[in-house]
Amino acid sequence: MLLLTLALGFVMAWIDVTAVNTALSDIATDLHVPLAGLVWVVDGYTLTFAALLLAGGALADRIGPRRAYQAGLLVFVAGSVLCALAPSGTLLVAARLLQGAGAALFMPSSLSLLAQSTADEGARARMFGIWSALVSAAATVGPLAGGLLVHAFGWRSIFWLNVPLGLAGLALTFAVVPPGAAHPDRPLALSSHAIAAVALAALAYVLIEGPAQGWTAPAVLAAGMALLVLGGWAVRRERADTTSMLPRALYGNAGFGAAVAMGFLVNFGFFAQLFVISLFLQQGHGIGALETGVRLLPMMAVTGVTNLLAGRVIARRGVRWPLLLGLGGAAGAALLLTGVAGAATPNLVVAGGTLVTLSLGLAIPAMTATVMQAGGRAYANSAAAALNANRQVGALVGVAVAGTVLHLADAWPARLALVFGITAAGFALAWLLVFLHVQRAAARAPAAPALAD
């Protein structure tokens, strides 16, 4: 029950994210939203999610992970209600921003509570495998549930679904989740979080509005300047002990750094692929929301199988081989899709996407286990927040880059070739990071308990 309760927040968020992709054409028609607006509908949620995740992890350290988890569920449910009632695209994006803020509170605390539930590393690895499989199951159900709901009740029903799920999560949390340790003396570094959040917002604006308004538009240029100034300022402040957003003990751990960077690249490729394939089916071939959800079902379902397999392999052999095999397979499948983009059919594209997600399902639990082992009990909240923040930044940039490709290329073969070529390069870079750094970190494994203490 503890595992199911802590997975429920992730499940709710994943259903929402994947279901929204099946509703994009209906949202565009109903609210008269252009392509750039559709990118904002997806990335608005991701923006606040990514920008506030580190702050959410630090807040969970201060007030206790259970209280942070409950607060995040409340905010997410409130944002879902506003999404369901939104009369325009602008207000829908604003409500998606609120949803992302709620997710930023409950995501890191759920992982922290799970990590603190047992001291046995093997049992913890198996729990992460089961937890990842539950999340994958939600990702699997998301497109189909979204297609069914949109077909039967309209796109707003996707957001109404979150209300009973969120309320059930709150009730179960009170019943089965222990409060967890609170550390009121942990610093929040609010000014550093604010600077990084505004810099990320500027990045999103440049990537999304650049293709729509023109890269030399005054607003785009101003956002670009803000990104350079604030991004540099954020990096400088992060190097200072007094304003650092992450505990200093996490820096210098090669495995932690490689896994966090891999989180960015994995989500970059996955969400760029999901966004483009959804629009390829709906706008490129006129396929409705329900059939889109059905066609995406195998692509999302296969990760649950490899998630469970990864948990067993990690418990016996460690994290290195699941990471290398999973990322190598994803890079190869994306490269294969790049080569056949000129003759791409819906079935072929979905089959290639299924190979990508099958491979990623093997790597993601190992990535999570690597980060949580590096953080240990003392820094579990911050380590989980760092991983998920980078994953959400990767999702944001991936969708935005995919939107840019759709603006720049008119024909679907060129669009698909560009997007899948970029994602293949991203997965290959993640493989290289693992090869260079995670195995080196494993060789220094005896030093890890000092960090955990």
Short mmCIF file of C-alpha atoms in Angstrom, two decimals:
data_model
loop_
_atom_site.label_atom_id
_atom_site.label_comp_id
_atom_site.label_asym_id
_atom_site.label_seq_id
_atom_site.Cartn_x
_atom_site.Cartn_y
_atom_site.Cartn_z
CA MET A 1 0.00 0.00 0.00
CA LEU A 2 2.89 2.36 0.73
CA LEU A 3 4.37 1.70 -2.71
CA LEU A 4 1.02 2.16 -4.44
CA THR A 5 0.28 5.36 -2.53
CA LEU A 6 3.63 6.95 -3.33
CA ALA A 7 3.32 5.95 -6.99
CA LEU A 8 -0.15 7.51 -7.26
CA GLY A 9 1.12 11.06 -7.66
CA PHE A 10 3.45 10.01 -10.45
CA VAL A 11 0.68 7.94 -12.00
CA MET A 12 -1.69 10.89 -12.00
CA ALA A 13 0.88 13.22 -13.54
CA TRP A 14 1.87 10.69 -16.21
CA ILE A 15 -1.70 9.98 -17.23
CA ASP A 16 -2.23 13.71 -17.56
CA VAL A 17 0.92 14.33 -19.61
CA THR A 18 0.42 11.46 -22.04
CA ALA A 19 -3.35 11.93 -22.35
CA VAL A 20 -2.94 15.61 -23.26
CA ASN A 21 -0.95 14.62 -26.35
CA THR A 22 -3.95 12.72 -27.71
CA ALA A 23 -6.18 15.77 -27.19
CA LEU A 24 -4.03 18.39 -28.94
CA SER A 25 -6.04 18.53 -32.16
CA ASP A 26 -9.33 18.83 -30.25
CA ILE A 27 -7.93 21.59 -28.04
CA ALA A 28 -6.65 23.43 -31.13
CA THR A 29 -10.09 23.23 -32.78
CA ASP A 30 -12.17 24.06 -29.72
CA LEU A 31 -10.06 26.94 -28.34
CA HIS A 32 -8.53 28.09 -31.69
CA VAL A 33 -4.99 27.40 -30.51
CA PRO A 34 -2.14 27.61 -33.09
CA LEU A 35 0.89 25.29 -33.17
CA ALA A 36 2.94 27.50 -30.83
CA GLY A 37 -0.01 27.52 -28.43
CA LEU A 38 -0.14 23.72 -28.47
CA VAL A 39 3.54 23.62 -27.56
CA TRP A 40 2.75 25.93 -24.63
CA VAL A 41 -0.09 23.64 -23.51
CA VAL A 42 2.43 20.81 -23.22
CA ASP A 43 5.41 22.85 -22.06
CA GLY A 44 3.55 25.20 -19.68
CA TYR A 45 3.13 22.30 -17.28
CA THR A 46 6.73 21.21 -17.80
CA LEU A 47 8.08 24.72 -17.28
CA THR A 48 6.89 25.22 -13.69
CA PHE A 49 7.44 21.56 -12.94
CA ALA A 50 11.12 21.78 -13.92
CA ALA A 51 11.67 25.27 -12.50
CA LEU A 52 10.30 24.45 -9.05
CA LEU A 53 11.43 20.84 -8.58
CA LEU A 54 14.65 21.73 -6.76
CA ALA A 55 12.75 24.12 -4.54
CA GLY A 56 10.19 21.35 -3.95
CA GLY A 57 12.94 18.97 -2.85
CA ALA A 58 14.45 21.55 -0.51
CA LEU A 59 11.02 22.36 0.92
CA ALA A 60 10.39 18.65 1.51
CA ASP A 61 13.64 18.56 3.48
CA ARG A 62 12.44 21.43 5.67
CA ILE A 63 8.80 20.53 6.34
CA GLY A 64 8.98 16.77 5.88
CA PRO A 65 8.31 14.76 2.72
CA ARG A 66 4.77 13.67 3.63
CA ARG A 67 3.52 17.23 4.13
CA ALA A 68 5.17 18.29 0.86
CA TYR A 69 3.57 15.34 -0.95
CA GLN A 70 0.11 16.23 0.35
CA ALA A 71 0.50 19.92 -0.48
CA GLY A 72 1.57 19.06 -4.02
CA LEU A 73 -1.45 16.83 -4.56
CA LEU A 74 -3.79 19.64 -3.46
CA VAL A 75 -2.19 22.18 -5.81
CA PHE A 76 -2.24 19.70 -8.71
CA VAL A 77 -5.93 18.93 -8.21
CA ALA A 78 -6.73 22.67 -8.09
CA GLY A 79 -4.82 23.22 -11.34
CA SER A 80 -6.65 20.31 -12.96
CA VAL A 81 -10.03 21.82 -12.11
CA LEU A 82 -8.96 25.14 -13.65
CA CYS A 83 -7.73 23.32 -16.78
CA ALA A 84 -11.09 21.60 -17.14
CA LEU A 85 -12.91 24.95 -16.88
CA ALA A 86 -10.52 27.01 -19.07
CA PRO A 87 -12.41 29.10 -21.67
CA SER A 88 -9.34 30.00 -23.75
CA GLY A 89 -5.92 28.73 -24.68
CA THR A 90 -4.22 31.40 -22.57
CA LEU A 91 -6.10 30.42 -19.42
CA LEU A 92 -5.51 26.74 -20.16
CA VAL A 93 -1.76 27.38 -20.26
CA ALA A 94 -1.99 29.34 -16.99
CA ALA A 95 -3.76 26.43 -15.32
CA ARG A 96 -1.14 24.05 -16.69
CA LEU A 97 1.49 26.21 -14.98
CA LEU A 98 -0.32 25.64 -11.67
CA GLN A 99 -0.45 21.89 -12.31
CA GLY A 100 3.31 21.89 -12.82
CA ALA A 101 3.85 23.70 -9.52
CA GLY A 102 1.87 21.01 -7.71
CA ALA A 103 3.80 18.21 -9.38
CA ALA A 104 7.07 19.88 -8.37
CA LEU A 105 6.02 19.48 -4.74
CA PHE A 106 4.92 15.86 -4.74
CA MET A 107 7.39 14.29 -7.17
CA PRO A 108 10.67 14.52 -5.16
CA SER A 109 8.99 13.79 -1.83
CA SER A 110 7.43 10.59 -3.20
CA LEU A 111 10.83 9.25 -4.25
CA SER A 112 12.35 10.31 -0.93
CA LEU A 113 9.67 8.52 1.09
CA LEU A 114 10.19 5.41 -1.00
CA ALA A 115 13.98 5.52 -0.56
CA GLN A 116 13.62 5.91 3.21
CA SER A 117 11.22 2.98 3.54
CA THR A 118 14.00 0.35 3.69
CA ALA A 119 17.75 0.22 4.36
CA ASP A 120 18.29 -2.89 2.20
CA GLU A 121 19.81 -1.87 -1.15
CA GLY A 122 18.54 -4.96 -2.98
CA ALA A 123 14.99 -4.51 -1.71
CA ARG A 124 15.15 -0.82 -2.58
CA ALA A 125 16.28 -1.61 -6.13
CA ARG A 126 13.37 -4.03 -6.57
CA MET A 127 10.97 -1.42 -5.18
CA PHE A 128 12.26 1.15 -7.67
CA GLY A 129 11.69 -1.40 -10.43
CA ILE A 130 8.08 -2.02 -9.32
CA TRP A 131 7.51 1.72 -8.82
CA SER A 132 8.83 2.44 -12.32
CA ALA A 133 6.57 -0.28 -13.71
CA LEU A 134 3.54 1.33 -12.05
CA VAL A 135 4.47 4.68 -13.55
CA SER A 136 4.99 3.00 -16.92
CA ALA A 137 1.56 1.42 -16.62
CA ALA A 138 0.12 4.91 -16.13
CA ALA A 139 2.02 6.12 -19.19
CA THR A 140 0.59 3.14 -21.05
CA VAL A 141 -2.99 3.86 -20.00
CA GLY A 142 -2.62 7.61 -20.59
CA PRO A 143 -2.98 7.79 -24.39
CA LEU A 144 -5.76 5.20 -24.49
CA ALA A 145 -7.62 6.78 -21.56
CA GLY A 146 -7.17 10.18 -23.17
CA GLY A 147 -8.49 8.94 -26.49
CA LEU A 148 -11.50 7.30 -24.87
CA LEU A 149 -12.30 10.35 -22.74
CA VAL A 150 -11.89 12.82 -25.61
CA HIS A 151 -13.99 10.64 -27.90
CA ALA A 152 -16.78 10.17 -25.34
CA PHE A 153 -16.78 13.38 -23.25
CA GLY A 154 -14.43 15.92 -24.85
CA TRP A 155 -10.90 17.00 -24.00
CA ARG A 156 -11.86 18.64 -20.67
CA SER A 157 -12.63 15.23 -19.17
CA ILE A 158 -8.88 14.46 -19.19
CA PHE A 159 -8.39 17.02 -16.42
CA TRP A 160 -11.51 16.04 -14.46
CA LEU A 161 -9.98 12.56 -14.13
CA ASN A 162 -7.28 13.97 -11.85
CA VAL A 163 -9.76 15.07 -9.18
CA PRO A 164 -10.76 11.63 -7.82
CA LEU A 165 -7.20 10.34 -8.24
CA GLY A 166 -5.73 13.25 -6.31
CA LEU A 167 -8.29 13.02 -3.50
CA ALA A 168 -7.68 9.27 -3.21
CA GLY A 169 -3.95 9.97 -2.95
CA LEU A 170 -4.52 12.43 -0.11
CA ALA A 171 -6.65 9.96 1.84
CA LEU A 172 -4.18 7.11 1.38
CA THR A 173 -1.26 9.31 2.39
CA PHE A 174 -2.86 10.06 5.75
CA ALA A 175 -3.53 6.35 6.27
CA VAL A 176 -0.32 4.55 5.26
CA VAL A 177 2.61 6.96 4.75
CA PRO A 178 4.86 7.81 7.73
CA PRO A 179 5.73 11.50 8.03
CA GLY A 180 9.46 11.22 7.36
CA ALA A 181 12.18 13.34 8.87
CA ALA A 182 11.99 17.15 8.70
CA HIS A 183 15.07 19.37 8.79
CA PRO A 184 13.93 22.97 9.51
CA ASP A 185 17.53 24.20 9.38
CA ARG A 186 18.09 23.14 5.73
CA PRO A 187 18.59 26.23 3.52
CA LEU A 188 16.10 26.96 0.72
CA ALA A 189 18.17 29.39 -1.40
CA LEU A 190 14.96 30.96 -2.68
CA SER A 191 16.72 33.71 -4.63
CA SER A 192 18.77 31.12 -6.56
CA HIS A 193 15.63 29.12 -7.33
CA ALA A 194 13.88 32.27 -8.57
CA ILE A 195 16.76 33.24 -10.86
CA ALA A 196 16.97 29.75 -12.32
CA ALA A 197 13.17 29.64 -12.82
CA VAL A 198 13.12 32.92 -14.75
CA ALA A 199 16.09 31.79 -16.86
CA LEU A 200 14.23 28.58 -17.72
CA ALA A 201 11.11 30.57 -18.61
CA ALA A 202 13.23 32.72 -20.94
CA LEU A 203 14.64 29.58 -22.58
CA ALA A 204 11.12 28.21 -23.12
CA TYR A 205 9.98 31.51 -24.64
CA VAL A 206 12.91 31.63 -27.07
CA LEU A 207 12.46 28.04 -28.22
CA ILE A 208 8.67 28.20 -28.58
CA GLU A 209 8.09 31.72 -29.82
CA GLY A 210 11.25 32.04 -31.95
CA PRO A 211 9.86 29.95 -34.83
CA ALA A 212 6.40 31.57 -34.53
CA GLN A 213 7.37 35.27 -34.19
CA GLY A 214 10.77 35.13 -35.89
CA TRP A 215 14.15 34.79 -34.21
CA THR A 216 14.82 38.53 -34.51
CA ALA A 217 11.52 39.65 -32.98
CA PRO A 218 12.13 42.13 -30.11
CA ALA A 219 10.44 39.94 -27.50
CA VAL A 220 12.44 36.88 -28.57
CA LEU A 221 15.72 38.82 -28.52
CA ALA A 222 14.90 40.23 -25.07
CA ALA A 223 14.17 36.73 -23.77
CA GLY A 224 17.46 35.53 -25.25
CA MET A 225 19.38 38.28 -23.46
CA ALA A 226 17.58 37.47 -20.20
CA LEU A 227 18.51 33.82 -20.65
CA LEU A 228 22.21 34.63 -21.07
CA VAL A 229 22.37 37.05 -18.13
CA LEU A 230 20.25 35.06 -15.70
CA GLY A 231 21.72 31.70 -16.72
CA GLY A 232 25.25 32.95 -16.10
CA TRP A 233 24.17 34.49 -12.81
CA ALA A 234 22.52 31.23 -11.71
CA VAL A 235 25.70 29.23 -12.47
CA ARG A 236 27.82 31.73 -10.55
CA ARG A 237 25.55 31.61 -7.53
CA GLU A 238 25.45 27.80 -7.60
CA ARG A 239 29.22 27.76 -7.14
CA ALA A 240 28.86 29.73 -3.90
CA ASP A 241 28.23 27.63 -0.79
CA THR A 242 25.78 30.11 0.72
CA THR A 243 23.40 30.22 -2.26
CA SER A 244 23.72 26.71 -3.70
CA MET A 245 20.44 24.99 -4.61
CA LEU A 246 21.96 21.51 -4.18
CA PRO A 247 24.01 20.19 -1.24
CA ARG A 248 27.71 20.52 -1.94
CA ALA A 249 28.20 16.82 -1.15
CA LEU A 250 26.39 15.90 -4.37
CA TYR A 251 28.85 17.80 -6.55
CA GLY A 252 31.90 15.86 -7.62
CA ASN A 253 30.08 12.51 -7.65
CA ALA A 254 30.62 11.33 -11.22
CA GLY A 255 27.78 8.80 -11.21
CA PHE A 256 25.30 11.35 -9.89
CA GLY A 257 26.27 13.94 -12.49
CA ALA A 258 26.11 11.46 -15.38
CA ALA A 259 22.71 10.11 -14.29
CA VAL A 260 21.23 13.59 -13.90
CA ALA A 261 22.49 14.61 -17.35
CA MET A 262 21.13 11.34 -18.72
CA GLY A 263 17.73 12.24 -17.25
CA PHE A 264 17.71 15.38 -19.40
CA LEU A 265 18.62 13.49 -22.56
CA VAL A 266 16.18 10.61 -22.00
CA ASN A 267 13.21 12.94 -21.51
CA PHE A 268 14.35 15.17 -24.35
CA GLY A 269 14.12 12.25 -26.76
CA PHE A 270 11.02 10.61 -25.32
CA PHE A 271 8.80 13.70 -25.21
CA ALA A 272 9.98 15.05 -28.55
CA GLN A 273 9.08 11.67 -30.04
CA LEU A 274 5.68 11.49 -28.31
CA PHE A 275 4.72 15.03 -29.38
CA VAL A 276 5.71 14.53 -33.01
CA ILE A 277 4.21 11.06 -33.39
CA SER A 278 0.90 12.25 -31.89
CA LEU A 279 0.68 15.14 -34.36
CA PHE A 280 1.91 12.92 -37.23
CA LEU A 281 -1.01 10.56 -36.61
CA GLN A 282 -3.66 13.24 -36.02
CA GLN A 283 -2.70 16.07 -38.38
CA GLY A 284 -0.54 14.17 -40.87
CA HIS A 285 -3.00 11.29 -41.39
CA GLY A 286 -6.30 12.56 -39.97
CA ILE A 287 -6.49 9.91 -37.24
CA GLY A 288 -8.86 10.73 -34.37
CA ALA A 289 -8.01 10.93 -30.67
CA LEU A 290 -9.37 7.47 -29.83
CA GLU A 291 -7.49 5.68 -32.60
CA THR A 292 -4.36 7.69 -31.77
CA GLY A 293 -4.57 6.45 -28.19
CA VAL A 294 -4.98 2.87 -29.37
CA ARG A 295 -2.03 3.13 -31.76
CA LEU A 296 0.20 4.62 -29.05
CA LEU A 297 -0.73 1.90 -26.56
CA PRO A 298 2.02 -0.63 -27.48
CA MET A 299 4.61 2.13 -27.59
CA MET A 300 3.85 3.01 -23.99
CA ALA A 301 3.09 -0.50 -22.70
CA VAL A 302 6.42 -2.17 -23.38
CA THR A 303 8.31 -0.10 -20.80
CA GLY A 304 6.55 -1.87 -17.93
CA VAL A 305 8.12 -5.19 -18.96
CA THR A 306 11.66 -3.84 -19.12
CA ASN A 307 11.16 -1.79 -15.92
CA LEU A 308 10.51 -5.01 -13.98
CA LEU A 309 13.43 -6.75 -15.69
CA ALA A 310 15.71 -3.81 -14.85
CA GLY A 311 14.87 -4.02 -11.14
CA ARG A 312 16.04 -7.66 -11.03
CA VAL A 313 19.19 -6.97 -13.05
CA ILE A 314 20.13 -3.96 -10.90
CA ALA A 315 19.72 -5.97 -7.69
CA ARG A 316 22.12 -8.65 -9.01
CA ARG A 317 24.55 -6.88 -11.34
CA GLY A 318 24.38 -3.16 -10.61
CA VAL A 319 23.29 -0.25 -12.78
CA ARG A 320 25.93 -0.08 -15.52
CA TRP A 321 24.69 -2.79 -17.92
CA PRO A 322 21.00 -1.83 -17.87
CA LEU A 323 22.03 1.75 -18.64
CA LEU A 324 24.33 0.84 -21.52
CA LEU A 325 21.98 -1.68 -23.09
CA GLY A 326 18.90 0.53 -22.72
CA LEU A 327 20.47 3.71 -24.06
CA GLY A 328 22.26 1.89 -26.89
CA GLY A 329 19.01 0.25 -27.98
CA ALA A 330 17.14 3.58 -27.89
CA ALA A 331 19.82 5.31 -29.97
CA GLY A 332 19.80 2.51 -32.54
CA ALA A 333 16.01 2.48 -32.86
CA ALA A 334 15.84 6.27 -33.27
CA LEU A 335 18.58 6.11 -35.91
CA LEU A 336 16.63 3.41 -37.75
CA LEU A 337 13.55 5.65 -37.79
CA THR A 338 15.68 8.47 -39.20
CA GLY A 339 16.72 6.27 -42.11
CA VAL A 340 13.19 5.19 -43.05
CA ALA A 341 11.47 8.56 -42.51
CA GLY A 342 11.02 9.08 -46.23
CA ALA A 343 8.69 6.07 -46.47
CA ALA A 344 7.18 6.41 -43.01
CA THR A 345 3.68 5.11 -42.41
CA PRO A 346 1.77 5.37 -39.11
CA ASN A 347 2.43 1.69 -38.33
CA LEU A 348 6.14 1.98 -39.10
CA VAL A 349 6.60 5.11 -36.99
CA VAL A 350 4.75 3.63 -34.02
CA ALA A 351 6.77 0.40 -34.32
CA GLY A 352 10.02 2.36 -34.26
CA GLY A 353 8.82 4.44 -31.32
CA THR A 354 7.96 1.20 -29.51
CA LEU A 355 11.55 -0.01 -29.89
CA VAL A 356 12.78 3.27 -28.42
CA THR A 357 10.54 3.10 -25.37
CA LEU A 358 11.24 -0.63 -24.88
CA SER A 359 14.93 0.22 -24.54
CA LEU A 360 14.39 3.25 -22.31
CA GLY A 361 12.34 1.11 -19.94
CA LEU A 362 15.51 -0.82 -19.14
CA ALA A 363 17.59 2.29 -18.48
CA ILE A 364 15.25 4.48 -16.43
CA PRO A 365 15.10 2.40 -13.18
CA ALA A 366 18.91 2.11 -13.26
CA MET A 367 19.17 5.87 -13.72
CA THR A 368 16.87 6.47 -10.74
CA ALA A 369 18.74 3.96 -8.57
CA THR A 370 22.08 5.60 -9.44
CA VAL A 371 20.89 9.02 -8.33
CA MET A 372 19.20 7.82 -5.15
CA GLN A 373 22.23 5.77 -4.11
CA ALA A 374 24.44 8.81 -4.62
CA GLY A 375 22.15 10.98 -2.51
CA GLY A 376 21.68 8.47 0.28
CA ARG A 377 19.26 9.05 3.13
CA ALA A 378 20.74 12.43 4.00
CA TYR A 379 20.20 14.01 0.56
CA ALA A 380 17.47 11.83 -0.93
CA ASN A 381 15.02 14.72 -1.45
CA SER A 382 17.57 16.95 -3.15
CA ALA A 383 18.97 14.13 -5.32
CA ALA A 384 15.48 13.13 -6.48
CA ALA A 385 14.61 16.76 -7.17
CA ALA A 386 17.79 17.27 -9.22
CA LEU A 387 17.08 14.20 -11.34
CA ASN A 388 13.45 15.07 -11.97
CA ALA A 389 14.21 18.75 -12.59
CA ASN A 390 16.67 17.84 -15.30
CA ARG A 391 14.24 15.31 -16.75
CA GLN A 392 11.52 17.94 -16.98
CA VAL A 393 13.88 20.50 -18.49
CA GLY A 394 14.72 17.82 -21.04
CA ALA A 395 11.01 17.29 -21.76
CA LEU A 396 10.45 21.02 -22.13
CA VAL A 397 13.39 21.47 -24.51
CA GLY A 398 12.51 18.30 -26.43
CA VAL A 399 8.93 19.41 -27.15
CA ALA A 400 10.09 22.94 -27.97
CA VAL A 401 12.76 21.68 -30.38
CA ALA A 402 10.20 19.36 -31.98
CA GLY A 403 7.88 22.35 -32.40
CA THR A 404 10.72 24.28 -34.03
CA VAL A 405 11.29 21.43 -36.49
CA LEU A 406 7.58 21.37 -37.36
CA HIS A 407 7.75 25.11 -38.09
CA LEU A 408 10.91 24.85 -40.21
CA ALA A 409 9.98 21.79 -42.31
CA ASP A 410 6.72 21.53 -44.22
CA ALA A 411 6.79 17.87 -45.26
CA TRP A 412 6.36 15.08 -42.73
CA PRO A 413 9.27 12.92 -44.03
CA ALA A 414 11.70 15.79 -43.39
CA ARG A 415 10.12 16.54 -40.02
CA LEU A 416 10.41 12.93 -38.87
CA ALA A 417 13.98 12.55 -40.10
CA LEU A 418 15.12 15.68 -38.27
CA VAL A 419 13.37 14.90 -35.00
CA PHE A 420 14.46 11.27 -34.82
CA GLY A 421 18.01 12.15 -35.88
CA ILE A 422 18.24 14.67 -33.05
CA THR A 423 16.84 12.21 -30.50
CA ALA A 424 19.26 9.48 -31.67
CA ALA A 425 22.17 11.85 -31.05
CA GLY A 426 20.81 12.63 -27.58
CA PHE A 427 20.52 8.97 -26.61
CA ALA A 428 24.02 8.29 -27.95
CA LEU A 429 25.42 11.14 -25.84
CA ALA A 430 23.70 9.69 -22.76
CA TRP A 431 25.28 6.29 -23.53
CA LEU A 432 28.70 7.94 -23.71
CA LEU A 433 28.20 9.68 -20.35
CA VAL A 434 27.33 6.36 -18.72
CA PHE A 435 30.31 4.60 -20.32
CA LEU A 436 32.75 7.29 -19.19
CA HIS A 437 31.46 8.07 -15.72
CA VAL A 438 29.09 5.57 -14.19
CA GLN A 439 31.50 2.65 -14.38
CA ARG A 440 34.23 4.83 -12.87
CA ALA A 441 31.90 5.77 -10.05
CA ALA A 442 31.14 2.06 -9.49
CA ALA A 443 34.86 1.41 -9.06
CA ARG A 444 34.82 3.88 -6.19
CA ALA A 445 31.66 2.37 -4.67
CA PRO A 446 33.15 1.89 -1.17
CA ALA A 447 33.24 5.68 -0.75
CA ALA A 448 29.49 5.99 -1.26
CA PRO A 449 28.40 5.36 2.37
CA ALA A 450 30.30 8.45 3.50
CA LEU A 451 28.12 10.55 1.22
CA ALA A 452 24.97 8.82 2.43
CA ASP A 453 25.87 9.56 6.03
#
